Coordinates of C-alpha atoms and ligand atoms in Angstrom, one line a residue:
X182 CA 21.9 -2.3 64.3
X183 CA 18.4 -0.1 63.9
X184 CA 19.3 0.7 60.4
X185 CA 19.3 -2.9 59.6
X186 CA 16.5 -4.2 61.4
X187 CA 14.4 -1.5 59.9
X188 CA 15.6 -3.1 56.5
X189 CA 15.0 -7.0 57.9
X190 CA 11.2 -6.3 58.0
X191 CA 11.4 -6.0 54.6
X192 CA 13.7 -8.3 53.2
X193 CA 13.2 -10.8 51.1
X194 CA 16.0 -12.5 50.4
X195 CA 18.8 -13.2 52.6
X196 CA 22.1 -14.3 51.3
X197 CA 24.1 -16.2 53.7
X198 CA 27.3 -14.6 51.8
X199 CA 29.0 -12.8 54.7
X200 CA 32.0 -13.9 56.3
X201 CA 31.0 -16.7 59.1
X202 CA 27.7 -16.9 58.4
X203 CA 28.3 -18.0 55.0
X204 CA 30.8 -20.7 56.9
X205 CA 27.6 -21.5 59.3
X206 CA 25.3 -22.5 56.6
X207 CA 27.9 -25.1 54.8
X208 CA 28.5 -26.4 58.6
X209 CA 24.9 -27.1 58.6
X210 CA 24.5 -28.8 55.9
X211 CA 26.5 -32.0 57.5
X212 CA 23.3 -33.1 59.4
X213 CA 23.6 -36.0 61.6
X214 CA 21.0 -36.5 64.3
X215 CA 22.2 -37.8 67.6
X216 CA 19.7 -38.9 70.1
X217 CA 17.5 -41.6 68.8
X218 CA 13.7 -40.6 69.1
X219 CA 12.8 -43.0 71.9
X220 CA 16.3 -41.9 73.9
X221 CA 15.8 -37.9 73.8
X222 CA 18.7 -36.3 76.8
X223 CA 17.7 -34.9 79.9
X224 CA 18.0 -31.3 79.7
X225 CA 17.8 -28.9 82.3
X226 CA 17.1 -25.5 82.4
X227 CA 18.3 -23.0 84.9
X228 CA 15.6 -19.2 85.2
X229 CA 12.4 -19.1 84.6
X230 CA 12.7 -15.7 82.6
X231 CA 11.5 -15.0 78.8
X232 CA 14.5 -16.7 77.8
X233 CA 14.6 -20.2 79.6
X234 CA 10.6 -20.4 78.7
X235 CA 11.8 -19.8 74.9
X236 CA 14.4 -21.7 75.1
X237 CA 12.7 -24.6 76.5
X238 CA 10.3 -24.0 73.8
X239 CA 12.5 -24.4 70.8
X240 CA 13.9 -27.6 72.5
X241 CA 10.5 -28.9 73.1
X242 CA 10.0 -28.7 69.2
X243 CA 13.4 -29.5 67.8
X244 CA 14.3 -32.8 70.0
X245 CA 10.5 -33.9 71.1
X246 CA 11.5 -36.4 73.1
X247 CA 13.7 -34.9 75.3
X248 CA 13.3 -34.8 79.1
X249 CA 13.0 -31.3 79.4
X250 CA 13.3 -28.8 83.6
X251 CA 12.9 -25.5 84.1
X252 CA 14.2 -24.2 87.5
X253 CA 13.2 -20.8 88.7
X254 CA 14.9 -19.8 91.5
X255 CA 11.8 -17.2 93.1
X256 CA 8.3 -17.9 93.0
X257 CA 7.8 -17.6 89.6
X258 CA 8.4 -17.8 86.0
X259 CA 8.7 -14.3 83.9
X260 CA 11.6 -12.6 85.4
X261 CA 11.6 -9.0 84.9
X262 CA 8.9 -9.1 82.5
X263 CA 5.8 -8.5 85.0
X264 CA 2.1 -6.7 83.9
X265 CA -0.3 -6.7 87.0
X266 CA -3.7 -5.2 86.5
X267 CA -4.6 -2.5 89.1
X268 CA -8.3 -1.7 89.5
X269 CA -10.2 1.9 89.1
X270 CA -13.2 2.4 89.1
X271 CA -15.6 -0.3 87.1
X272 CA -12.0 -0.9 85.2
X273 CA -8.1 -1.3 85.2
X274 CA -4.8 -0.2 84.4
X275 CA -2.2 -2.1 83.7
X276 CA 1.1 -1.1 84.8
X277 CA 4.0 -2.8 83.4
X278 CA 7.0 -3.0 85.9
X279 CA 9.7 -4.6 83.4
X280 CA 9.6 -4.5 79.6
X281 CA 6.5 -2.7 78.5
X282 CA 6.7 -2.8 74.1
X283 CA 8.5 -4.8 71.5
X284 CA 9.7 -3.8 68.4
X285 CA 8.1 -5.5 65.2
X286 CA 11.1 -4.5 63.6
X287 CA 14.3 -5.6 65.5
X288 CA 12.4 -9.4 67.0
X289 CA 11.7 -11.4 64.2
X290 CA 10.9 -14.4 66.0
X291 CA 8.8 -12.8 68.0
X292 CA 5.5 -12.2 66.4
X293 CA 5.8 -15.6 65.3
X294 CA 6.2 -16.7 68.9
X295 CA 2.6 -15.2 69.3
X296 CA 0.9 -16.3 66.2
X297 CA 1.8 -19.5 67.4
X298 CA 1.5 -19.3 71.1
X299 CA -2.3 -17.6 69.4
X300 CA -2.0 -14.4 71.0
X301 CA -2.5 -12.8 67.5
X302 CA -5.6 -11.5 68.1
X303 CA -4.8 -9.2 71.6
X304 CA -1.6 -7.6 69.7
X305 CA -2.3 -3.8 71.1
X306 CA -0.5 -1.8 67.6
X307 CA 1.4 1.6 68.3
X308 CA 1.7 3.2 64.1
X309 CA 4.7 4.2 62.6
X310 CA 2.9 7.8 62.0
X311 CA 1.4 7.7 65.8
X312 CA 2.5 11.2 68.0
X313 CA 3.7 8.3 70.4
X314 CA 6.1 7.0 67.4
X315 CA 6.8 10.6 65.6
X316 CA 8.1 12.1 68.7
X317 CA 10.5 11.3 70.9
X318 CA 12.1 14.0 73.1
X319 CA 15.6 14.3 75.2
X320 CA 15.3 16.2 78.2
X321 CA 18.4 19.1 78.1
X322 CA 18.9 21.6 79.7
X323 CA 15.7 22.2 81.3
X324 CA 13.4 21.4 78.3
X325 CA 11.5 18.8 76.6
X326 CA 12.8 19.1 72.9
X327 CA 11.4 16.3 70.2
X328 CA 14.2 14.8 68.6
X329 CA 13.8 15.7 64.6
X330 CA 12.6 12.1 62.6
X331 CA 14.8 12.2 59.0
X332 CA 12.3 10.3 57.2
X333 CA 10.0 13.4 57.6
X334 CA 13.0 15.9 56.0
X335 CA 12.2 17.5 59.0
X336 CA 15.1 19.0 61.7
X337 CA 17.3 21.1 60.0
X338 CA 16.3 24.1 62.1
X339 CA 15.8 23.2 65.2
X340 CA 19.1 21.1 65.1
X341 CA 20.8 24.9 64.7
X342 CA 19.1 26.4 67.7
X343 CA 18.7 23.7 70.3
X344 CA 21.8 23.1 72.4
X345 CA 21.2 19.9 72.7
X346 CA 22.5 19.3 69.2
X347 CA 26.2 21.0 69.5
X348 CA 28.8 19.4 67.6
X349 CA 26.7 17.6 65.2
X350 CA 28.5 19.9 62.6
X351 CA 31.3 18.1 63.0
X352 CA 29.9 14.8 60.8
X353 CA 31.5 17.5 58.1
X354 CA 35.2 17.1 59.1
X355 CA 34.6 13.3 60.6
X356 CA 36.1 11.4 57.4
X357 CA 39.8 13.5 58.0
X358 CA 40.0 12.3 61.5
X359 CA 42.2 9.6 61.4
X360 CA 40.8 5.3 62.2
X361 CA 42.1 4.2 65.3
X362 CA 45.0 2.2 66.2
X363 CA 45.1 -1.1 64.5
X364 CA 45.6 -2.9 68.5
X365 CA 42.6 -1.1 70.0
X366 CA 40.2 -3.8 70.8
X367 CA 37.3 -2.1 71.9
X368 CA 36.4 1.4 73.3
X369 CA 33.7 3.4 75.2
X370 CA 30.5 5.0 73.6
X371 CA 32.0 8.4 74.7
X372 CA 35.6 7.5 73.5
X373 CA 34.2 6.3 70.0
X374 CA 32.1 9.7 69.7
X375 CA 34.4 11.8 70.8
X376 CA 37.5 10.7 68.9
X377 CA 34.8 11.0 65.5
X378 CA 33.1 13.1 65.9
X379 CA 32.7 15.5 69.6
X380 CA 32.5 14.4 72.8
X381 CA 29.3 16.7 73.7
X382 CA 27.3 14.4 71.0
X383 CA 28.3 11.9 73.3
X384 CA 27.7 13.2 76.2
X385 CA 24.1 14.3 74.9
X386 CA 21.9 12.6 72.3
X387 CA 23.6 9.3 72.3
X388 CA 24.3 8.9 77.0
X389 CA 20.8 9.9 76.1
X390 CA 19.8 6.9 73.8
X391 CA 21.4 4.4 76.3
X392 CA 19.5 5.6 79.0
X393 CA 16.8 3.9 77.4
X394 CA 18.0 1.1 76.1
X395 CA 20.9 0.2 78.8
X396 CA 20.2 2.2 81.2
X397 CA 23.9 2.8 81.5
X398 CA 26.9 5.2 81.1
X399 CA 27.8 6.2 78.2
X400 CA 31.7 6.9 79.5
X401 CA 31.5 2.4 79.5
X402 CA 29.4 0.8 77.3
X403 CA 31.0 -1.2 75.1
X404 CA 31.0 0.6 71.0
X405 CA 31.8 -3.1 69.7
X406 CA 29.0 -5.3 71.5
X407 CA 26.8 -2.3 71.1
X408 CA 27.0 -0.6 68.1
X409 CA 29.5 -3.2 66.4
X410 CA 27.8 -2.3 62.6
X411 CA 29.9 1.0 63.0
X412 CA 32.9 -0.7 65.6
X413 CA 33.0 -2.1 61.7
X414 CA 33.0 0.9 58.7
X415 CA 35.5 2.6 61.2
X416 CA 38.4 -0.8 60.4
X417 CA 36.3 -1.4 56.6
X418 CA 36.2 1.3 55.3
X419 CA 38.4 4.6 58.6
X420 CA 35.6 6.5 58.6
X421 CA 31.7 6.3 59.1
X422 CA 31.3 9.0 56.6
X423 CA 34.0 7.5 54.4
X424 CA 31.6 3.9 54.6
X425 CA 28.6 5.8 52.9
X426 CA 29.6 5.0 48.7
X427 CA 29.3 1.2 50.3
X428 CA 26.6 1.3 51.6
X429 CA 24.7 3.7 49.5
X430 CA 25.6 1.1 46.7
X431 CA 24.6 -1.9 48.7
X432 CA 21.2 -0.5 49.1
X433 CA 21.0 0.6 45.7
X434 CA 21.3 -3.4 44.5
X435 CA 18.6 -4.1 48.0
X436 CA 21.0 -5.1 50.3
X437 CA 22.2 -4.2 53.2
X438 CA 24.7 -5.8 56.2
X439 CA 22.1 -6.9 58.9
X440 CA 23.5 -8.6 62.7
X441 CA 24.5 -12.9 62.0
X442 CA 22.4 -12.8 64.6
X443 CA 19.7 -12.4 63.4
X444 CA 20.1 -14.6 60.5
X445 CA 17.8 -17.6 61.8
X446 CA 15.2 -15.7 62.4
X447 CA 15.0 -14.0 58.7
X448 CA 15.3 -17.7 57.8
X449 CA 12.7 -19.1 59.7
X450 CA 10.3 -15.8 58.9
X451 CA 11.2 -17.1 55.0
X452 CA 9.7 -20.7 55.5
X453 CA 6.7 -19.9 57.0
X454 CA 5.2 -16.2 57.1
X455 CA 3.0 -14.0 59.9
X456 CA -0.2 -15.3 60.1
X457 CA -3.4 -12.3 58.3
X458 CA -3.8 -11.2 61.2
X459 CA -0.7 -10.2 62.7
X460 CA 0.9 -9.3 59.8
X461 CA -1.8 -6.4 58.7
X462 CA -1.3 -5.5 63.2
X463 CA 2.2 -5.0 62.2
X464 CA 3.7 -4.1 59.2
X465 CA 2.9 -0.7 59.8
X466 CA 3.8 -0.6 63.2
X467 CA 6.8 0.6 65.8
X468 CA 5.8 -0.8 69.2
X469 CA 3.4 -3.5 69.9
X470 CA 3.3 -5.5 73.0
X471 CA -0.5 -7.3 74.2
X472 CA -3.5 -6.3 76.0
X473 CA -2.8 -7.6 79.8
X474 CA 0.7 -6.7 79.2
X475 CA 3.8 -8.4 78.6
X476 CA 2.7 -11.0 81.2
X477 CA 0.4 -13.0 78.3
X478 CA 3.5 -13.9 76.8
X479 CA 4.9 -15.1 79.0
X480 CA 1.3 -16.7 80.7
X481 CA 0.7 -18.4 77.3
X482 CA 4.4 -19.9 77.3
X483 CA 3.9 -21.4 80.6
X484 CA 1.1 -23.1 79.8
X485 CA 2.3 -24.4 76.7
X486 CA 5.2 -25.7 77.8
X487 CA 3.7 -27.6 80.6
X488 CA 0.4 -29.2 78.3
X489 CA 3.5 -30.7 76.2
X490 CA 4.9 -32.6 79.2
X491 CA 8.0 -29.7 80.5
X492 CA 8.5 -29.3 83.9
X493 CA 9.2 -25.9 85.7
X494 CA 10.2 -25.9 89.1
X495 CA 9.7 -22.5 91.3
X496 CA 11.3 -21.7 94.2
X497 CA 14.0 -24.1 93.1
X498 CA 17.7 -21.9 92.8
X499 CA 20.1 -24.2 92.2
X500 CA 23.5 -23.8 93.9
X501 CA 25.9 -25.6 92.5
X502 CA 26.8 -27.2 89.3
X503 CA 29.4 -29.0 88.2
X504 CA 30.9 -32.0 85.9
X505 CA 31.5 -35.5 86.8
X506 CA 34.5 -35.7 84.3
X507 CA 33.6 -40.2 83.8
X508 CA 29.8 -40.0 83.0
X509 CA 30.6 -35.6 81.4
X510 CA 26.5 -35.9 83.6
X511 CA 26.4 -32.9 85.4
X512 CA 25.6 -32.7 88.7
X513 CA 23.7 -29.4 90.7
X514 CA 22.1 -28.5 93.7
X515 CA 19.2 -26.8 95.1
X516 CA 19.8 -24.2 97.5
X517 CA 17.3 -25.1 100.2
X518 CA 17.6 -29.2 100.5
X519 CA 21.3 -28.5 99.7
X520 CA 20.7 -32.2 98.2
X521 CA 21.3 -33.2 94.9
X522 CA 19.2 -33.3 91.7
X523 CA 18.9 -35.8 88.6
X524 CA 22.0 -35.6 86.1
X525 CA 21.3 -33.8 83.4
X526 CA 23.2 -35.1 79.4
X527 CA 23.2 -31.2 78.8
X528 CA 22.5 -27.8 81.2
X529 CA 21.6 -24.7 79.7
X530 CA 22.0 -21.7 81.9
X531 CA 19.7 -18.3 81.5
X532 CA 20.4 -16.7 84.6
X533 CA 22.4 -13.7 84.8
X534 CA 26.6 -14.7 84.3
X535 CA 27.7 -13.5 87.4
X536 CA 25.2 -15.6 89.4
X537 CA 26.6 -18.8 87.1
X538 CA 30.0 -18.1 88.1
X539 CA 29.3 -18.0 91.7
X540 CA 27.5 -22.1 91.4
X541 CA 30.4 -23.3 88.9
X542 CA 33.2 -23.3 91.5
X543 CA 35.9 -26.0 91.7
X544 CA 36.9 -28.0 95.6
X545 CA 38.5 -25.2 96.4
X546 CA 36.1 -22.9 96.1
X547 CA 36.8 -20.5 92.9
X548 CA 34.9 -20.3 90.3
X549 CA 35.5 -22.7 86.8
X550 CA 34.2 -19.3 84.6
X551 CA 36.3 -16.3 86.4
X552 CA 35.3 -14.3 83.0
X553 CA 31.3 -14.2 84.2
X554 CA 32.3 -13.4 87.6
X555 CA 32.8 -10.0 86.0
X556 CA 29.4 -8.9 84.6
X557 CA 28.4 -5.6 86.0
X558 CA 24.5 -5.4 85.7
X559 CA 22.3 -2.0 86.9
X560 CA 19.5 -2.5 89.0
X561 CA 16.2 0.2 88.3
X562 CA 13.6 1.0 89.8
X563 CA 9.4 1.2 87.8
X564 CA 7.7 3.5 89.3
X565 CA 4.1 4.0 87.9
X566 CA 1.6 6.5 87.7
X567 CA -1.7 6.8 86.9
X568 CA -3.8 10.2 86.5
X569 CA -7.5 9.6 86.6
X570 CA -7.8 12.9 84.5
X571 CA -7.3 12.8 80.8
X572 CA -6.0 16.3 79.5
X573 CA -3.0 16.7 82.1
X574 CA -1.5 19.1 79.5
X575 CA 1.5 17.4 78.6
X576 CA 3.3 16.8 74.9
X577 CA 1.8 13.6 72.7
X578 CA 4.4 11.1 72.1
X579 CA 6.5 8.4 73.2
X580 CA 8.2 10.0 76.5
X581 CA 11.3 11.2 77.1
X582 CA 15.5 10.3 77.9
X583 CA 16.9 12.0 79.9
X584 CA 21.1 12.0 79.1
X585 CA 24.2 12.4 81.3
X586 CA 25.3 15.1 80.6
X587 CA 22.1 17.0 83.0
X588 CA 24.1 17.7 86.6
X589 CA 23.1 15.9 89.3
X590 CA 21.4 18.9 91.3
X591 CA 19.5 19.5 88.4
X592 CA 18.8 15.0 88.0
X593 CA 18.5 14.6 92.4
X594 CA 16.5 12.3 91.8
X595 CA 18.8 10.1 88.9
X596 CA 16.1 9.7 87.0
X597 CA 17.1 7.9 83.2
X598 CA 13.6 9.3 81.6
X599 CA 9.6 8.7 81.5
X600 CA 7.4 6.7 79.3
X601 CA 3.7 8.4 78.1
X602 CA 2.4 5.3 78.1
X603 CA -1.5 6.1 77.3
X604 CA -0.3 7.9 74.3
X605 CA 3.0 5.3 73.8
X606 CA 0.7 1.9 74.0
X607 CA -2.8 3.5 73.6
X608 CA -5.6 1.3 73.9
X609 CA -4.4 -1.1 76.2
X610 CA -6.7 0.6 79.8
X611 CA -10.4 0.4 80.2
X612 CA -11.1 3.7 81.8
X613 CA -9.9 7.1 80.5
X614 CA -6.9 8.9 82.1
X615 CA -3.4 9.3 81.8
X616 CA -0.3 6.0 82.1
X617 CA 2.7 7.1 82.7
X618 CA 6.4 5.0 84.0
X619 CA 9.2 6.9 85.7
X620 CA 12.2 5.2 85.8
X621 CA 14.8 5.7 88.0
X622 CA 18.8 4.8 89.0
X623 CA 20.6 2.2 86.2
X624 CA 24.6 3.6 86.4
X625 CA 23.4 6.5 88.6
X626 CA 23.1 3.5 91.0
X627 CA 26.0 1.8 90.9
X628 CA 27.9 0.5 94.3
X629 CA 24.6 2.0 95.9
X630 CA 23.4 -1.6 98.7
X631 CA 20.4 0.7 99.7
X632 CA 18.4 2.0 97.4
X633 CA 14.7 3.7 97.7
X634 CA 11.8 2.6 99.1
X635 CA 8.7 2.1 97.1
X636 CA 6.8 5.6 98.5
X637 CA 10.4 7.6 98.3
X638 CA 10.3 6.1 94.7
X639 CA 6.4 7.3 94.0
X640 CA 7.7 11.0 95.4
X641 CA 10.8 11.4 94.0
X642 CA 9.1 11.1 90.2
X643 CA 6.3 12.6 90.9
X644 CA 8.8 15.5 92.2
X645 CA 10.8 14.7 88.6
X646 CA 7.1 14.9 86.6
X647 CA 6.3 18.4 88.3
X648 CA 9.6 20.1 87.8
X649 CA 10.3 18.9 84.6
X650 CA 6.5 18.9 82.7
X651 CA 4.5 21.3 85.9
X652 CA 2.9 18.2 86.4
X653 CA 1.8 18.4 89.7
X654 CA -2.0 16.2 90.2
X655 CA -2.2 13.7 92.8
X656 CA -2.0 9.9 91.0
X657 CA -5.0 8.0 91.4
X658 CA -2.8 5.0 91.5
X659 CA 1.3 4.6 92.6
X660 CA 3.6 1.7 92.0
X661 CA 6.8 1.1 92.5
X662 CA 8.8 -1.5 91.8
X663 CA 12.8 -1.8 92.5
X664 CA 14.2 -4.3 89.9
X665 CA 18.2 -5.7 91.0
X666 CA 20.7 -5.9 88.6
X667 CA 18.2 -6.1 86.2
X668 CA 19.7 -4.8 82.6
X669 CA 23.5 -7.1 82.4
X670 CA 25.9 -4.5 80.5
X671 CA 28.3 -4.7 78.1
X672 CA 31.1 -3.0 79.0
X673 CA 34.4 -2.4 77.5
X674 CA 36.1 -5.9 77.4
X675 CA 32.6 -7.6 76.7
X676 CA 33.8 -9.7 73.7
X677 CA 37.0 -10.1 74.6
X678 CA 35.4 -11.7 78.1
X679 CA 32.6 -13.4 76.0
X680 CA 35.9 -15.1 73.7
X681 CA 36.9 -16.2 77.3
X682 CA 33.8 -17.4 78.9
X683 CA 33.0 -19.8 75.6
X684 CA 36.7 -21.1 76.3
X685 CA 36.1 -21.0 80.2
X686 CA 32.9 -23.5 79.1
X687 CA 34.1 -25.9 76.8
X688 CA 37.0 -26.9 79.4
X689 CA 35.4 -27.3 82.4
X690 CA 32.3 -28.0 81.1
X691 CA 32.7 -29.7 77.9
X692 CA 29.8 -27.9 75.1
X693 CA 27.7 -30.1 78.0
X694 CA 27.1 -26.4 79.4
X695 CA 25.1 -23.3 77.4
X696 CA 24.2 -20.3 78.0
X697 CA 21.7 -18.1 76.4
X698 CA 20.0 -14.7 77.5
X699 CA 20.6 -10.9 78.1
X700 CA 24.0 -11.0 79.5
X701 CA 25.8 -11.8 76.6
X702 CA 23.8 -10.9 73.3
X703 CA 21.9 -8.5 74.2
X704 CA 19.4 -7.3 77.1
X705 CA 15.7 -6.4 75.4
X706 CA 13.3 -9.2 75.3
X707 CA 13.6 -9.6 71.0
X708 CA 17.6 -11.0 71.9
X709 CA 16.5 -13.6 74.1
X710 CA 14.3 -15.1 72.4
X711 CA 16.4 -14.8 69.5
X712 CA 19.6 -15.8 71.7
X713 CA 16.8 -19.1 72.8
X714 CA 16.7 -19.8 69.2
X715 CA 19.9 -19.3 68.4
X716 CA 21.5 -21.5 70.5
X717 CA 18.9 -24.6 69.8
X718 CA 18.2 -24.5 65.9
X719 CA 21.0 -27.3 65.3
X720 CA 19.6 -29.4 68.3
X721 CA 19.4 -32.7 66.5
X722 CA 23.3 -32.4 65.3
X723 CA 25.8 -34.0 66.8
X724 CA 28.3 -30.8 67.2
X725 CA 25.2 -29.6 69.8
X726 CA 26.7 -31.3 72.1
X727 CA 29.7 -29.3 71.8
X728 CA 28.4 -26.0 71.9
X729 CA 28.2 -23.3 74.5
X730 CA 25.8 -19.9 73.1
X731 CA 28.9 -18.1 72.6
X732 CA 30.0 -19.6 69.6
X733 CA 30.1 -14.8 67.4
X734 CA 32.4 -14.1 70.3
X735 CA 35.2 -16.7 68.3
X736 CA 36.9 -14.3 66.0
X737 CA 36.0 -11.6 64.3
X738 CA 32.3 -9.8 64.4
X739 CA 30.2 -11.2 61.6
X740 CA 27.2 -10.0 59.2
X741 CA 25.2 -11.3 56.9
X742 CA 23.9 -9.9 53.7
X743 CA 20.5 -9.3 54.1
X744 CA 18.7 -9.0 50.9
X745 CA 15.2 -6.2 50.7
X746 CA 15.0 -6.2 47.2
X747 CA 14.8 -8.9 44.7
X748 CA 17.0 -8.2 42.3
X749 CA 15.2 -6.0 39.0
X750 CA 12.8 -5.1 41.6
Ligands
LIG998 C1 12.2 -0.5 82.3 C2 13.7 -0.1 81.9 C3 14.2 -0.5 80.2 C4 15.4 -0.1 79.9 N1 15.8 0.1 79.0 C5 15.5 -1.1 79.2 C6 13.5 -1.6 79.6 C7 12.8 -3.1 79.6 C8 15.4 -2.4 77.4 C9 15.2 -1.7 76.4 N2 15.0 -0.6 75.9 C10 14.0 -0.5 74.8 C11 15.8 -1.3 73.9 C12 15.4 -1.6 72.6 C13 15.0 -2.3 71.7 C14 14.1 -3.0 72.8 O1 14.4 -4.4 72.6 O2 13.1 -2.4 71.9 C15 15.6 -2.7 74.7 C16 16.5 -3.8 74.5 C17 13.8 0.4 73.7 C18 13.0 1.3 74.8 N3 13.2 2.0 75.8 C19 11.7 2.7 76.0 C20 10.8 2.1 75.6 C21 9.4 1.9 75.8 C22 11.3 1.2 74.7 C23 11.0 0.0 73.6 C24 10.4 0.3 72.7 C25 10.7 1.7 71.8 O3 12.0 2.4 71.5 O4 9.9 2.8 71.7 C26 11.6 3.3 77.3 C27 12.7 3.3 78.9 N4 13.1 2.9 78.9 C28 14.9 2.6 79.5 C29 14.6 3.9 80.0 C30 15.2 5.1 81.4 C31 13.4 4.6 79.1 C32 12.8 6.0 78.9 C33 12.1 6.9 78.5 C34 15.0 1.8 80.6

């Protein structure tokens, strides 16, 4: 996926010619408007996180006459995106309590959104050749190991000498490993890597990578949902190495398979190229953020929506949701008041899918959406620390990840990784010093009912920094935030559960209840924005009325042919 995404940014043409993507495009030709200009639908959006806000943003464009209301259960919008400024002396330092950077290569839509909201000037980009991009570390077994950068042609000697890379030689024999049985519908990432390559690679490198994205367990996360292209290649060519000739030949003709999910964002980008300010900033960037943190995106979205007539109700958790079978309108209730709200023609849920399952029940209290009731999400503690000293003797780089193979007695704090923020997002703070983030918990805390408090979180983080980096200085400012159930986990079987969820939504809500967000098609900020756009892309067409948002899970995996070079170039 990442490989595709890297090329997607350079692509010039996207040809929708692969399996479902082609079918989807031809369907779009049959455009019939189903809402008149004066009589727009009444649409309720559950959840005011980044998915809910961006859904409202794209809906407002697609259906200008619709009445859009966002219901957010907490006292603020933004979900787990939250940045705060800590005053230090005459300046301040930005602490991110959740996501902190965005990748321009994955989220093609996000830069456009940022530009549309007038935030281009606020973008701080980290260049691809900066130490924060080139120096990524994994802690194994008792020291930081820098990940070799293939494009620099380096790392061969390191690969032989570091225990972290044990098992990598299995790539040489992968071609001879028999392909998976035809009845195997999904398996864990660890099981796939062990079967095709070597268990040690799963426990070490891959588990670290998954900590950095899902804070999740390599033994439970789904190969089909997380690495769909590799899953597809094994099925199609019998082995990963066996797919190389085809991938190579595609690359030579300037094409590669990309995620069909990104299809709409690529079309949008072709229709309206980025302006020069942002294009220039992002052309050589590996990641970017905003001057005052990612909350800047949330605030700008909120302001824009309010100015365009979208109603936002904070402190308004929805406690029950059902469909009136006679009128096919959706009825919903607020927890606190227990009172009913106006009926909606369409409801778009962007809240955690298990929460949705809990509020959609029949008369006997049984959920109508059992497939969503099974979704698991991990909790993490994000500990921000700021040290006045600029040189604490730490390596320059993005930070490091801690693999699952580190025994728990060497990682009693159950840390997942450390981000060197002052290097990774340099230029954000108005005072000099060193800013770090330690992330604790994730799957290590599965089943826990009690978590460390803020003070304990900070001392655990300091213990890790002392043990791993020899850093014993006293921080000037700290903040620890427990983010409960913040990252949904796509566990083995996610694909088929989502397919069933699609059927359940159809059966009980006839498509009048739709879903988007991190519970379904990707846990990153970019994924959430993309899921919002994909959900509303055909909002003015007749077929939209019946769409659930989970259509991509029906049938086989879908990819699109992404052309990053025109023929003859
Ligand atoms: C705050 C903790 C988070 C952890 N994972 C995520 C968050 C918000 C979600 C996430 N992180 C990354 C991705 C991949 C694609 C993307 O959208 O950027 C997702 C969905 C990658 C990533 N991981 C870390 C950073 C700073 C980034 C972004 C950019 C980059 O790759 O340079 C660091 C990190 N995140 C987590 C841990 C434990 C960790 C440790 C170093 C969990």
